[in-house]
CSV table of C-alpha atoms and ligand atoms in Angstrom, one decimal:
chain,number,residue,atom,x,y,z
A,1,MET,CA,0.2,0.3,-0.3
A,2,ILE,CA,1.5,3.4,-0.6
A,3,ILE,CA,0.0,6.9,1.6
A,4,ARG,CA,-1.5,8.7,-0.9
A,5,PRO,CA,-1.3,12.6,1.0
A,6,ARG,CA,-2.8,13.4,-3.7
A,7,ARG,CA,-5.8,12.0,-2.6
A,8,LEU,CA,-6.3,15.6,-0.5
A,9,ARG,CA,-5.1,17.8,-3.8
A,10,GLN,CA,-7.8,16.4,-6.2
A,11,SER,CA,-9.9,19.6,-6.5
A,12,LYS,CA,-10.0,23.1,-5.6
A,13,THR,CA,-12.5,23.1,-3.2
A,14,LEU,CA,-11.0,19.7,-1.7
A,15,ARG,CA,-7.9,21.9,-0.9
A,16,GLU,CA,-9.6,24.7,0.4
A,17,MET,CA,-10.7,22.3,2.7
A,18,VAL,CA,-7.6,21.5,4.4
A,19,ARG,CA,-5.7,24.6,4.5
A,20,GLU,CA,-3.3,25.5,7.4
A,21,THR,CA,-2.9,29.1,6.7
A,22,SER,CA,-5.1,31.7,5.8
A,23,ILE,CA,-5.2,35.4,4.7
A,24,SER,CA,-7.0,38.3,4.4
A,25,ALA,CA,-7.4,42.0,4.4
A,26,ARG,CA,-7.8,42.4,7.7
A,27,ASP,CA,-4.3,40.9,8.2
A,28,PHE,CA,-2.5,43.8,6.5
A,29,ILE,CA,-1.1,46.8,8.3
A,30,TYR,CA,-0.3,49.9,5.2
A,31,PRO,CA,2.3,51.7,5.2
A,32,LEU,CA,1.5,55.5,3.6
A,33,PHE,CA,4.4,58.4,3.8
A,34,VAL,CA,2.7,61.8,4.3
A,35,LYS,CA,4.5,65.3,2.9
A,36,HIS,CA,4.0,68.9,3.1
A,37,GLY,CA,1.6,70.3,-0.1
A,38,ARG,CA,-1.1,70.2,-2.1
A,39,SER,CA,-2.7,67.4,-3.9
A,40,LEU,CA,0.9,65.3,-4.0
A,41,LYS,CA,1.5,62.0,-5.4
A,42,GLU,CA,4.6,62.0,-6.3
A,43,PRO,CA,6.1,58.7,-7.0
A,44,ILE,CA,8.6,56.5,-5.6
A,45,ALA,CA,10.7,55.1,-8.6
A,46,SER,CA,12.2,52.4,-6.4
A,47,MET,CA,8.7,50.9,-4.9
A,48,PRO,CA,6.2,51.4,-7.8
A,49,GLY,CA,2.6,51.5,-6.8
A,50,GLN,CA,3.5,53.1,-4.1
A,51,TYR,CA,3.5,57.4,-3.8
A,52,GLN,CA,4.5,60.3,-1.5
A,53,PHE,CA,1.5,61.9,-0.8
A,54,SER,CA,0.6,65.3,1.1
A,55,VAL,CA,-2.4,65.0,3.8
A,56,ASP,CA,-5.3,65.0,0.9
A,57,THR,CA,-4.5,62.4,-1.5
A,58,LEU,CA,-3.1,60.6,1.8
A,59,VAL,CA,-6.8,61.0,3.0
A,60,GLU,CA,-8.4,59.6,0.0
A,61,GLU,CA,-5.7,56.4,-0.1
A,62,ALA,CA,-5.9,55.7,3.1
A,63,GLU,CA,-9.6,55.6,2.4
A,64,GLU,CA,-9.6,53.2,-0.1
A,65,ALA,CA,-7.4,51.1,1.1
A,66,TRP,CA,-10.5,50.9,3.6
A,67,SER,CA,-13.0,50.4,0.7
A,68,LEU,CA,-10.8,47.6,0.4
A,69,GLY,CA,-11.2,45.6,4.2
A,70,VAL,CA,-7.6,46.9,5.1
A,71,PRO,CA,-7.7,48.2,9.3
A,72,ALA,CA,-4.6,49.6,9.6
A,73,VAL,CA,-2.2,52.5,8.4
A,74,ILE,CA,1.2,53.4,9.5
A,75,LEU,CA,2.0,56.7,8.7
A,76,PHE,CA,5.3,58.6,8.0
A,77,GLY,CA,6.5,61.8,7.5
A,78,LEU,CA,8.9,63.8,5.7
A,79,PRO,CA,8.9,67.5,7.4
A,80,ASP,CA,9.4,70.9,6.2
A,81,ARG,CA,12.9,70.8,8.0
A,82,LYS,CA,15.7,69.0,9.5
A,83,ASP,CA,17.8,69.9,13.0
A,84,ALA,CA,20.3,67.8,14.9
A,85,VAL,CA,16.8,67.0,17.5
A,86,GLY,CA,14.2,66.2,14.7
A,87,SER,CA,12.0,68.9,16.4
A,88,ARG,CA,9.6,68.5,13.4
A,89,SER,CA,9.3,65.0,14.5
A,90,TYR,CA,6.5,66.3,18.2
A,91,ALA,CA,5.4,69.9,16.4
A,92,ASP,CA,1.3,70.5,16.6
A,93,ASP,CA,1.9,71.0,13.0
A,94,GLY,CA,4.4,67.9,11.9
A,95,ILE,CA,2.8,66.5,8.9
A,96,VAL,CA,2.3,63.4,11.1
A,97,GLN,CA,0.0,65.2,13.1
A,98,GLN,CA,-2.4,67.0,10.7
A,99,ALA,CA,-2.3,63.8,8.8
A,100,LEU,CA,-4.2,61.8,11.7
A,101,SER,CA,-6.6,64.0,12.3
A,102,ALA,CA,-7.6,64.3,9.1
A,103,ILE,CA,-8.0,60.2,8.6
A,104,LYS,CA,-9.8,60.5,10.7
A,105,GLY,CA,-12.5,63.1,9.9
A,106,ARG,CA,-13.0,61.1,7.7
A,107,VAL,CA,-12.0,57.7,8.5
A,108,PRO,CA,-12.8,57.3,11.8
A,109,ASP,CA,-12.6,54.1,12.4
A,110,MET,CA,-9.6,52.8,10.8
A,111,VAL,CA,-7.2,52.4,12.5
A,112,LEU,CA,-4.1,55.0,13.1
A,113,MET,CA,-0.4,54.0,13.8
A,114,THR,CA,2.6,55.9,13.6
A,115,ASP,CA,6.6,55.2,13.0
A,116,VAL,CA,7.9,56.9,15.8
A,117,CYS,CA,11.9,57.5,15.0
A,118,LEU,CA,13.9,60.3,14.2
A,119,CYS,CA,15.5,59.5,11.1
A,120,GLU,CA,13.1,60.8,8.9
A,121,TYR,CA,13.8,64.6,11.1
A,122,THR,CA,17.8,64.4,11.7
A,123,ASP,CA,20.0,66.4,9.8
A,124,HIS,CA,22.2,63.6,9.5
A,125,GLY,CA,19.3,61.2,9.0
A,126,HIS,CA,20.3,58.8,12.2
A,127,CYS,CA,17.6,57.2,14.4
A,128,GLY,CA,18.6,58.9,17.9
A,129,MET,CA,20.9,62.3,19.1
A,130,ILE,CA,24.0,62.4,18.6
A,131,LYS,CA,26.8,63.2,20.9
A,132,GLU,CA,30.4,63.3,19.9
A,133,GLY,CA,29.5,61.9,16.2
A,134,ARG,CA,28.0,58.9,18.8
A,135,VAL,CA,24.3,57.9,18.6
A,136,ASP,CA,23.3,59.0,22.8
A,137,ASN,CA,20.6,56.4,23.8
A,138,ASP,CA,19.5,57.9,27.2
A,139,ALA,CA,19.3,61.2,25.1
A,140,THR,CA,16.8,59.9,22.7
A,141,LEU,CA,14.5,58.4,25.1
A,142,GLU,CA,13.3,61.6,25.5
A,143,LEU,CA,12.8,63.1,22.2
A,144,LEU,CA,10.2,60.1,21.6
A,145,ALA,CA,8.4,59.9,24.2
A,146,LYS,CA,7.7,63.8,22.9
A,147,GLN,CA,6.8,62.2,19.4
A,148,ALA,CA,4.9,59.5,21.2
A,149,VAL,CA,2.4,61.6,22.9
A,150,SER,CA,2.2,64.7,19.6
A,151,HIS,CA,1.6,61.5,17.4
A,152,ALA,CA,-1.4,60.4,21.0
A,153,VAL,CA,-2.4,63.8,21.0
A,154,ALA,CA,-3.0,64.0,17.0
A,155,GLY,CA,-5.2,60.7,17.1
A,156,ALA,CA,-2.7,58.0,16.6
A,157,HIS,CA,-3.6,54.4,18.1
A,158,PHE,CA,-1.1,53.1,18.4
A,159,VAL,CA,2.6,54.5,18.1
A,160,ALA,CA,5.4,52.0,17.0
A,161,PRO,CA,8.8,52.7,17.9
A,162,SER,CA,11.3,51.7,15.6
A,163,ASP,CA,14.7,53.7,17.1
A,164,MET,CA,16.3,50.4,18.2
A,165,MET,CA,17.0,52.5,21.5
A,166,ASP,CA,17.2,50.8,24.6
A,167,GLY,CA,14.6,51.4,27.2
A,168,ARG,CA,12.1,53.4,24.3
A,169,VAL,CA,9.3,51.0,25.0
A,170,ALA,CA,9.4,51.8,28.8
A,171,ALA,CA,10.0,55.3,28.2
A,172,ILE,CA,7.3,55.7,25.8
A,173,ARG,CA,4.6,53.9,28.2
A,174,SER,CA,5.5,56.2,30.9
A,175,ALA,CA,5.1,59.2,28.7
A,176,LEU,CA,2.3,58.3,27.2
A,177,ASP,CA,0.2,57.8,31.3
A,178,ALA,CA,1.5,60.4,32.3
A,179,ALA,CA,0.0,62.7,29.3
A,180,GLY,CA,-3.6,60.3,29.7
A,181,PHE,CA,-2.9,58.6,26.8
A,182,GLN,CA,-4.0,55.6,29.2
A,183,ASP,CA,-5.9,53.6,25.5
A,184,THR,CA,-2.6,54.5,23.9
A,185,GLY,CA,-1.3,51.2,22.7
A,186,ILE,CA,2.7,50.2,21.6
A,187,LEU,CA,3.1,48.1,18.4
A,188,ALA,CA,7.1,47.6,19.4
A,189,TYR,CA,9.0,47.3,16.2
A,190,ALA,CA,11.4,44.6,19.1
A,191,VAL,CA,13.4,42.5,16.5
A,192,LYS,CA,15.1,45.2,14.2
A,193,TYR,CA,17.7,44.0,12.0
A,194,ALA,CA,20.5,46.2,10.4
A,195,SER,CA,18.9,45.4,7.1
A,196,GLY,CA,20.1,46.0,2.8
A,197,PHE,CA,16.3,45.8,2.6
A,198,TYR,CA,15.4,49.5,3.8
A,199,GLY,CA,17.3,51.0,0.7
A,200,PRO,CA,14.4,52.2,-1.2
A,201,PHE,CA,11.9,52.9,2.1
A,202,ARG,CA,15.5,55.4,2.9
A,203,GLU,CA,14.8,57.3,0.1
A,204,ALA,CA,11.4,57.2,-0.3
A,205,ALA,CA,11.3,58.6,2.9
A,206,GLU,CA,14.7,60.4,3.0
A,207,SER,CA,16.2,59.3,5.9
A,208,ALA,CA,19.5,57.8,4.7
A,209,PRO,CA,22.9,58.2,7.5
A,210,ARG,CA,24.6,61.0,6.3
A,211,PHE,CA,27.4,59.6,8.1
A,212,GLY,CA,28.0,55.8,9.1
A,213,ASP,CA,25.5,53.5,9.4
A,214,ARG,CA,22.6,52.1,12.1
A,215,THR,CA,24.9,48.9,12.7
A,216,SER,CA,25.3,50.4,16.2
A,217,TYR,CA,21.5,50.3,16.7
A,218,GLN,CA,19.7,47.8,14.8
A,219,MET,CA,20.8,44.3,15.5
A,220,ASP,CA,23.4,41.7,13.6
A,221,PRO,CA,21.9,39.7,10.9
A,222,PRO,CA,23.3,36.3,12.2
A,223,ASN,CA,21.6,36.9,15.9
A,224,ALA,CA,18.5,35.4,16.3
A,225,ARG,CA,18.7,34.1,21.0
A,226,GLU,CA,19.3,38.4,20.7
A,227,ALA,CA,15.8,38.7,19.2
A,228,LEU,CA,13.7,36.7,21.3
A,229,LYS,CA,15.8,38.8,24.2
A,230,GLU,CA,14.6,41.3,22.7
A,231,ALA,CA,10.9,40.2,21.6
A,232,LEU,CA,10.5,39.4,25.4
A,233,LEU,CA,12.1,43.3,26.6
A,234,ASP,CA,9.9,45.4,24.4
A,235,MET,CA,7.4,42.6,26.4
A,236,GLU,CA,7.9,43.8,29.9
A,237,GLU,CA,8.1,47.3,28.4
A,238,GLY,CA,5.1,47.5,27.6
A,239,ALA,CA,3.9,46.3,23.9
A,240,ASP,CA,0.7,46.0,23.9
A,241,MET,CA,2.1,44.4,20.3
A,242,ILE,CA,6.3,43.0,18.9
A,243,MET,CA,7.2,43.4,15.4
A,244,VAL,CA,10.4,41.4,13.3
A,245,LYS,CA,11.9,42.9,10.6
A,246,PRO,CA,12.5,43.1,7.8
A,247,ALA,CA,9.8,39.5,7.3
A,248,LEU,CA,11.0,37.4,4.2
A,249,ALA,CA,14.6,37.0,5.6
A,250,TYR,CA,14.0,36.4,9.2
A,251,LEU,CA,10.7,34.1,8.8
A,252,ASP,CA,12.8,31.5,11.2
A,253,ILE,CA,13.6,34.1,13.5
A,254,ILE,CA,9.6,34.8,13.2
A,255,ARG,CA,8.7,31.5,14.2
A,256,ARG,CA,11.0,31.3,17.4
A,257,VAL,CA,9.3,35.0,18.7
A,258,ARG,CA,5.7,33.7,17.5
A,259,GLU,CA,6.5,30.5,19.7
A,260,GLU,CA,7.8,32.6,23.1
A,261,CYS,CA,5.7,35.2,22.9
A,262,LEU,CA,2.4,35.4,24.1
A,263,LEU,CA,1.1,39.4,22.3
A,264,PRO,CA,0.1,40.2,18.8
A,265,LEU,CA,2.9,39.8,16.6
A,266,ALA,CA,3.5,41.5,13.1
A,267,ALA,CA,6.0,41.1,10.6
A,268,TYR,CA,7.2,43.5,8.5
A,269,ASN,CA,7.3,43.0,4.5
A,270,VAL,CA,9.4,45.8,3.6
A,271,SER,CA,10.6,48.9,1.3
A,272,GLY,CA,13.3,45.9,-0.9
A,273,GLU,CA,11.2,42.5,-0.6
A,274,TYR,CA,8.3,44.3,-2.5
A,275,ALA,CA,11.1,46.5,-4.5
A,276,MET,CA,12.5,43.2,-5.7
A,277,VAL,CA,9.8,41.5,-6.8
A,278,LYS,CA,8.1,44.8,-8.9
A,279,ALA,CA,11.2,44.7,-10.3
A,280,ALA,CA,11.3,41.4,-11.1
A,281,GLN,CA,7.2,41.3,-12.3
A,282,ASN,CA,8.5,44.4,-14.5
A,283,GLN,CA,10.9,42.6,-16.1
A,284,GLY,CA,8.3,39.5,-17.1
A,285,TRP,CA,10.7,37.4,-15.4
A,286,ILE,CA,7.3,36.6,-13.1
A,287,ASP,CA,3.6,35.9,-11.7
A,288,GLY,CA,4.8,39.4,-9.5
A,289,GLU,CA,0.6,38.5,-8.6
A,290,LYS,CA,0.9,35.0,-7.4
A,291,ILE,CA,4.5,36.0,-5.7
A,292,MET,CA,3.3,38.7,-3.9
A,293,MET,CA,0.6,36.0,-3.0
A,294,GLU,CA,3.0,33.8,-1.8
A,295,ILE,CA,5.3,35.7,-0.3
A,296,LEU,CA,2.5,36.7,2.7
A,297,LEU,CA,1.5,33.7,3.0
A,298,SER,CA,4.7,32.8,4.1
A,299,ILE,CA,4.9,35.2,6.6
A,300,LYS,CA,1.2,34.1,7.9
A,301,ARG,CA,2.7,30.8,8.1
A,302,ALA,CA,5.7,31.7,9.5
A,303,GLY,CA,4.0,33.2,12.6
A,304,ALA,CA,2.6,36.5,12.3
A,305,ASP,CA,-0.2,37.8,12.4
A,306,LEU,CA,-0.4,40.9,11.2
A,307,ILE,CA,2.0,42.2,7.8
A,308,LEU,CA,2.9,45.7,7.2
A,309,THR,CA,2.9,45.8,3.9
A,310,TYR,CA,3.1,47.7,0.6
A,311,PHE,CA,0.9,45.0,-1.1
A,312,ALA,CA,-1.5,45.6,1.2
A,313,LYS,CA,-3.9,47.8,-1.1
A,314,GLU,CA,-3.2,44.9,-4.9
A,315,ALA,CA,-3.2,41.6,-1.8
A,316,ALA,CA,-6.6,42.9,-0.8
A,317,LYS,CA,-8.2,43.6,-4.6
A,318,VAL,CA,-6.8,39.9,-5.3
A,319,LEU,CA,-8.4,38.9,-1.9
A,320,GLY,CA,-11.9,40.2,-2.4
A,321,GLN,CA,-13.1,40.4,1.6
A,322,SER,CA,-12.7,36.8,1.8
A,323,ILE,CA,-10.0,34.8,2.9
A,324,LEU,CA,-8.1,32.5,1.0
B,401,PBG,C1,13.1,54.4,10.7
B,401,PBG,C2,12.4,53.4,9.6
B,401,PBG,C3,13.7,52.1,8.2
B,401,PBG,C4,11.8,51.7,8.2
B,401,PBG,C5,10.9,51.4,8.5
B,401,PBG,N1,11.0,52.5,10.3
B,401,PBG,C6,13.7,52.6,8.4
B,401,PBG,C7,15.7,52.1,8.9
B,401,PBG,O1,15.1,51.4,10.1
B,401,PBG,O2,16.4,52.8,8.6
B,401,PBG,C8,12.0,50.8,6.8
B,401,PBG,C9,10.6,50.0,6.2
B,401,PBG,C10,11.1,50.1,4.7
B,401,PBG,O3,11.8,49.2,4.6
B,401,PBG,O4,10.1,49.6,4.2
B,401,PBG,N2,14.1,54.1,10.9
């Protein structure tokens, strides 16, 4: 007798019945870039289909994503000017602050998340404050906390620190609580590697470091145990959800964090992962849609509950409102 696994693959209906992993638009968090100005929708060359929006066009984009079943956006701001401490990141009239209230007015039930970091706002492009040529951890915490509170005031439901400074989740949590924002959540970029996959994003967010790199604060790619340490630390510091980033080259990390940590787990399908698919698709070398779905599925199968992805709208269209 031969055991015949193929019996379960005989028809589409049957295959769907025995499917172990599902994916839906509800799993997606859509990253969006917003800048000052009006009626802007400027294409990002290395990320075909992605744009830098002004607040008015951003609201339309968020609304469209919402109507496709995407429940959440995460906002990245491009300030009107940069300085040494990134002061436009915590200004009342800052670009993310304006975007938050605009989206809230039009799509009130959408979950609004914001990236909390300094790199887009500092003239040196690093994620923290520079002292004597180095990124100063503890001086940065205060700025991050200010930025997080400012986003909460403007209507963010979740703030997502991506800077990788030590102790920032605790610092942000206590600042939010002290300001009366007990209900504003933290999605911590707990496990964030110093990755080449962020290249296109740095063009999109105009946030490349002017000197050096981010290896003194982002994680070293060979390390997996350290990922668990970071995830558990952020959980203890009060994170409500945690993230692994990038996703594709780190599926093993997603799986391990999933097994060790009880919080909802997000994974960031980052700019370089998106760009590679789009580039090959535009050359006619791959079936982009098929590969997009396969990639998103792989991230869920590895153990992520939520996926931050530039494919959010496109994949939601493929999925309809149903599950794959
Ligand atoms: C800011 C930040 C980065 C990304 C998200 N937040 C870039 C970086 O750390 O250099 C990358 C996202 C992407 O590549 O899609 N610190």
